[in-house]
PDB file of C-alpha atoms in Angstrom:
ATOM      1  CA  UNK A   1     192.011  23.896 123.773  1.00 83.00           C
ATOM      2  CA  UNK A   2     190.264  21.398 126.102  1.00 87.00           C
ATOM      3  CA  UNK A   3     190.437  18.192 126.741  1.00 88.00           C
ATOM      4  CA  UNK A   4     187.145  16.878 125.565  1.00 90.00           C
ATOM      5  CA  UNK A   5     184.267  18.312 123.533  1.00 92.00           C
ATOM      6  CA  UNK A   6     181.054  16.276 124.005  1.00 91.00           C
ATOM      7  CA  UNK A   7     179.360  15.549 120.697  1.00 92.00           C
ATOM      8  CA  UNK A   8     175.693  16.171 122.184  1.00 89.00           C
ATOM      9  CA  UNK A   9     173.312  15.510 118.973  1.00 88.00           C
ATOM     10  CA  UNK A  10     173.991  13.025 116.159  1.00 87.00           C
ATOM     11  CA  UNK A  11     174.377  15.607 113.132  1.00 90.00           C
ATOM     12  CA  UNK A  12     177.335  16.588 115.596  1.00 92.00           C
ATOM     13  CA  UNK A  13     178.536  13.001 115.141  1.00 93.00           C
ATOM     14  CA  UNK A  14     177.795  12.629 111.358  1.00 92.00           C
ATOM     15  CA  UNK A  15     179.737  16.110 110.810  1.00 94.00           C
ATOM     16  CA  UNK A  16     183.155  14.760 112.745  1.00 94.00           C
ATOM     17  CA  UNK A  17     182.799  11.537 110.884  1.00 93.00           C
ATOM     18  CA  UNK A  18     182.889  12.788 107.806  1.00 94.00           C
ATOM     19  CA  UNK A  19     186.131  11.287 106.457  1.00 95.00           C
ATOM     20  CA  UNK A  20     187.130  14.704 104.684  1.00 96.00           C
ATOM     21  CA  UNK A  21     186.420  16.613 108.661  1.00 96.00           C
ATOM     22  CA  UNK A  22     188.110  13.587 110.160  1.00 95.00           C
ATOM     23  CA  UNK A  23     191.266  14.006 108.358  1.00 96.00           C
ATOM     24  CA  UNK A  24     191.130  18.151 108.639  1.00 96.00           C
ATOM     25  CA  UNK A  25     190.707  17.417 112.460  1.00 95.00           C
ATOM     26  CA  UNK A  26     193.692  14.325 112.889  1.00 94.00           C
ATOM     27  CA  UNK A  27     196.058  17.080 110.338  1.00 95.00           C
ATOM     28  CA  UNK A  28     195.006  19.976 112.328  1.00 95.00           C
ATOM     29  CA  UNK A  29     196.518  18.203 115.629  1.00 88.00           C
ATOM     30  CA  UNK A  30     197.690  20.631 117.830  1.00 86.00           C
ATOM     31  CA  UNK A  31     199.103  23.385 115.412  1.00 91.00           C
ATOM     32  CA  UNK A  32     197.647  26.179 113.956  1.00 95.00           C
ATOM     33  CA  UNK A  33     197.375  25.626 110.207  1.00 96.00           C
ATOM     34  CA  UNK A  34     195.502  27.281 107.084  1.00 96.00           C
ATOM     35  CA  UNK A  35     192.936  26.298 104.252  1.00 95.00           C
ATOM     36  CA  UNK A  36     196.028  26.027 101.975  1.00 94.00           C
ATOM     37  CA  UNK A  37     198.340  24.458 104.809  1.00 95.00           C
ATOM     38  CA  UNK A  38     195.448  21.955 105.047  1.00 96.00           C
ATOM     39  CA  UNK A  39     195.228  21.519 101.460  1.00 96.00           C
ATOM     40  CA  UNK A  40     198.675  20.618 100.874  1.00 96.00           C
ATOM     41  CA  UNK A  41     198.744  18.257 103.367  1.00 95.00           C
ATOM     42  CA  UNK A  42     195.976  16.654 102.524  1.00 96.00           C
ATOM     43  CA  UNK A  43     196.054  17.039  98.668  1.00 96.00           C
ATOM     44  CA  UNK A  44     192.153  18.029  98.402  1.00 95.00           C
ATOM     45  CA  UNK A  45     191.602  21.713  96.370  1.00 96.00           C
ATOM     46  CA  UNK A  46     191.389  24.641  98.701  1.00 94.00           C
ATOM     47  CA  UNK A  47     187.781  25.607  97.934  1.00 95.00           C
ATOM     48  CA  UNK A  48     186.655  21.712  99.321  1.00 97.00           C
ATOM     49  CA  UNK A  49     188.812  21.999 102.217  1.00 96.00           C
ATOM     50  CA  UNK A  50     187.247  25.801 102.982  1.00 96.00           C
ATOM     51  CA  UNK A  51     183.669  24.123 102.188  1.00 97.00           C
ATOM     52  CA  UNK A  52     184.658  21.699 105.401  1.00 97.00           C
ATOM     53  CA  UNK A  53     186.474  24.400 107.323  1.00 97.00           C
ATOM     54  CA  UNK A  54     183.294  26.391 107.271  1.00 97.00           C
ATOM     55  CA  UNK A  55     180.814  23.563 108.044  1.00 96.00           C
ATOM     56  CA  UNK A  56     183.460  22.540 111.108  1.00 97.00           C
ATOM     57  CA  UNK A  57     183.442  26.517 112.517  1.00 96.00           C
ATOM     58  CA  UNK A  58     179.672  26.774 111.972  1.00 96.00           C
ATOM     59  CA  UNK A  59     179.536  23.843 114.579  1.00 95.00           C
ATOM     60  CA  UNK A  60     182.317  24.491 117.013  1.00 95.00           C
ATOM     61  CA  UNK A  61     184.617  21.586 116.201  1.00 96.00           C
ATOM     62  CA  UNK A  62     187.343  23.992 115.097  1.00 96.00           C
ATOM     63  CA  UNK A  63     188.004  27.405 115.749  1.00 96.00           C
ATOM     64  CA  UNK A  64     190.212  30.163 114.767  1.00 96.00           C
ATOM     65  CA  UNK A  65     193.225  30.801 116.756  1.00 96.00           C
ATOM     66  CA  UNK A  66     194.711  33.134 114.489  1.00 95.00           C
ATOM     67  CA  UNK A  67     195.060  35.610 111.647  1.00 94.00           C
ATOM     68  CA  UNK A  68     197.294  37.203 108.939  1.00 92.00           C
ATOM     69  CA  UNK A  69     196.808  39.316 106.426  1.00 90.00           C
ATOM     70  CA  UNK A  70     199.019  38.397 103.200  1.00 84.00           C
ATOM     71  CA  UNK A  71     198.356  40.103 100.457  1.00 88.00           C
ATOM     72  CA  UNK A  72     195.609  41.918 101.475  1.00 89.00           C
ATOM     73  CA  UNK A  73     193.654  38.197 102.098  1.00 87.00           C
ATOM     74  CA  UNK A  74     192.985  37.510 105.667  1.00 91.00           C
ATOM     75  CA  UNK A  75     194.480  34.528 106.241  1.00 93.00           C
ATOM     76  CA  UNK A  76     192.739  32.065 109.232  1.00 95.00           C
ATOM     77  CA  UNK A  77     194.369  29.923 111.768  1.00 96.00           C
ATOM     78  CA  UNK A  78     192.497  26.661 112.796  1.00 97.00           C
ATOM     79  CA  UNK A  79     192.312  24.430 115.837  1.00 96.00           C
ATOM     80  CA  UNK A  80     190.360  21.377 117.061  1.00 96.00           C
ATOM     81  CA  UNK A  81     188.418  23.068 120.116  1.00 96.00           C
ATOM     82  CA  UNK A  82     189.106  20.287 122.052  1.00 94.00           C
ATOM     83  CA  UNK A  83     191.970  17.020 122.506  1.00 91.00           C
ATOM     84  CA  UNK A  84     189.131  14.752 121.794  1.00 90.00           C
ATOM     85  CA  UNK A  85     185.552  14.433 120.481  1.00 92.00           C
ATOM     86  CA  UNK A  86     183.346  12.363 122.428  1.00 90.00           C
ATOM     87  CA  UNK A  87     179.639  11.282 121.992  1.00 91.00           C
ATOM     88  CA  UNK A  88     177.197  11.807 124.706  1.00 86.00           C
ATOM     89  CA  UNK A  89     176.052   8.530 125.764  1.00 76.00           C
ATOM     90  CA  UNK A  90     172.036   9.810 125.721  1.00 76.00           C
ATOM     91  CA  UNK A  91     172.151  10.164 122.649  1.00 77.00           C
ATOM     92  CA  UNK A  92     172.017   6.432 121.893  1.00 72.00           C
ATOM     93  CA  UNK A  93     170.253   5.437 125.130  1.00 67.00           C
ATOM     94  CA  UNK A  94     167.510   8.174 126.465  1.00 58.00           C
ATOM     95  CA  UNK A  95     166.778   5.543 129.464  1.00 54.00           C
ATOM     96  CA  UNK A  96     170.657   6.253 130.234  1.00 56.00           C
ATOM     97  CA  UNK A  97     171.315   7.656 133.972  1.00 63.00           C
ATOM     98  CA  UNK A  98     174.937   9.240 133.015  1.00 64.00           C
ATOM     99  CA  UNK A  99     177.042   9.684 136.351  1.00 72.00           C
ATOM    100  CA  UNK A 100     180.280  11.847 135.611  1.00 72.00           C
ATOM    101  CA  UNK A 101     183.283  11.563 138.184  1.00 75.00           C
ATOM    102  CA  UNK A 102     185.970  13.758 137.275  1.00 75.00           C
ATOM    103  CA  UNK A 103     189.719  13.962 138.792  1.00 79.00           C
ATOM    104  CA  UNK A 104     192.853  14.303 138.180  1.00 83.00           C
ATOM    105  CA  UNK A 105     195.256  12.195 139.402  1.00 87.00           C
ATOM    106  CA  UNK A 106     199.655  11.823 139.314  1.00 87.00           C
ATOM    107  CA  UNK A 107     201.764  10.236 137.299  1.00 86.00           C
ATOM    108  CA  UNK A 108     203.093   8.762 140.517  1.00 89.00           C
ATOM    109  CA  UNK A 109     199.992   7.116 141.350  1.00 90.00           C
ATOM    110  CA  UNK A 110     198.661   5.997 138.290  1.00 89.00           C
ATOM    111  CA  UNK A 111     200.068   3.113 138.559  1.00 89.00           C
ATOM    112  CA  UNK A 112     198.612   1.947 141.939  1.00 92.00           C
ATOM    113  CA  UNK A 113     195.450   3.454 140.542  1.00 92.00           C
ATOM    114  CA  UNK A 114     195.239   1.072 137.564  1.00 90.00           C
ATOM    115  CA  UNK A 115     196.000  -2.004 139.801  1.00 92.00           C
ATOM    116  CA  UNK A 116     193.217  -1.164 141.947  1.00 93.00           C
ATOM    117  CA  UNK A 117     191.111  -0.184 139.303  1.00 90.00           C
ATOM    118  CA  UNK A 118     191.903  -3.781 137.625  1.00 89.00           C
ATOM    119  CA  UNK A 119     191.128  -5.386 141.232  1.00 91.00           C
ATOM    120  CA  UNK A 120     187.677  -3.965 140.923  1.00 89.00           C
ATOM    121  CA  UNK A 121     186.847  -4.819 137.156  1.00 86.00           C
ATOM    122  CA  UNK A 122     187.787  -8.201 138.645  1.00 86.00           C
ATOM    123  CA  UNK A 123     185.652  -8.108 141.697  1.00 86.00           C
ATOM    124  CA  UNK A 124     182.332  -6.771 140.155  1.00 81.00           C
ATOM    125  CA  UNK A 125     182.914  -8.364 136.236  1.00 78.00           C
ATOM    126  CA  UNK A 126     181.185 -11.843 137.610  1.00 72.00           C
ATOM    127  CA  UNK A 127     177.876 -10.830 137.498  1.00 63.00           C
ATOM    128  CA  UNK A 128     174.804 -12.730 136.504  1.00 65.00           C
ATOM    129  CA  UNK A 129     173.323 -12.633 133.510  1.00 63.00           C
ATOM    130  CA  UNK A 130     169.677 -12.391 134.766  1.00 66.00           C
ATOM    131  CA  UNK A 131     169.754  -9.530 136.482  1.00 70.00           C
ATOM    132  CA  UNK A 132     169.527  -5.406 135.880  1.00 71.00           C
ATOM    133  CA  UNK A 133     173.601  -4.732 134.619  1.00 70.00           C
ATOM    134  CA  UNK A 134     175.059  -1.590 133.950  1.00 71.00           C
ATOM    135  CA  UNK A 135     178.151  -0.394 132.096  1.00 71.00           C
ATOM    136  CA  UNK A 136     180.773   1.478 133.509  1.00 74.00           C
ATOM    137  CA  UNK A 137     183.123   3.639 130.681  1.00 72.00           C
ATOM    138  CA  UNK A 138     186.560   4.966 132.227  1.00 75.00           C
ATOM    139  CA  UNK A 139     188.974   7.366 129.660  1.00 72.00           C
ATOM    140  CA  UNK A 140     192.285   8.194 130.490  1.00 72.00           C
ATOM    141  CA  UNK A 141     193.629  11.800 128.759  1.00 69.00           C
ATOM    142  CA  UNK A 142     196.940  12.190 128.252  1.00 62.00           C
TER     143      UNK A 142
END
């Protein structure tokens, strides 16, 4: 599973927001679990949650991690394919110029990080209202 799937289009977006997806995604967590798993959690017939299943695979939001065969049904495992879903930020603003900085960094020095990180926000938040501005989005993953 990886950390973050990037929603690229907005039928990508309207799919995950479904509230019936949304909840199959938030139940499906981190372990494996079946249509009927899903359904009992979730108290919505199997044949609607297989309906969403379906539409979910078809669009690589889930996918299946594994199978068993009980009475002669194959039985399928599902997973979120990633931690977190996350829209691409083009999609709402084609005049965006998207600048990705990636790292890792320790527990150890997360703190300091944040503190300097803070220092900044302080430093460059005073801007002026007349001119050109841009906005900066920072995630943390856990």
């Amino acid at each position: 599973m990886r950390e973050v799937h990037i929603l690229n289009s907005l039928e990508e977006i309207n799919i995950v927001s479904d509230p019936l997806r949304l909840k199959i995604i938030m139940t499906l967590g981190t372990s494996p679990k079946n249509a009927q798993d899903l359904s009992d959690v979730l108290g919505v017939s199997r044949s609607k949650i297989h309906y969403h299943l379906k539409i979910l695979e078809q669009n690589k939001i889930i996918e299946v991690v594994d199978t068993e065969l009980i009475n002669g049904i194959t039985q399928k495992y599902f997973l979120p394919v990633a931690k977190a879903f996350i829209p691409n930020s083009e999609i709402f603003n084609k005049n965006l110029e998207e600048k990705v900085f990636s790292f890792k960094i320790s527990s150890k020095s997360y703190k300091s990080f944040e503190k300097d990180l803070n220092d900044l926000i302080k430093k460059y938040s005073q801007g002026d209202d007349t001119q050109e501005s841009f906005q900066v989005q920072i995630y943390k993953l856990s």
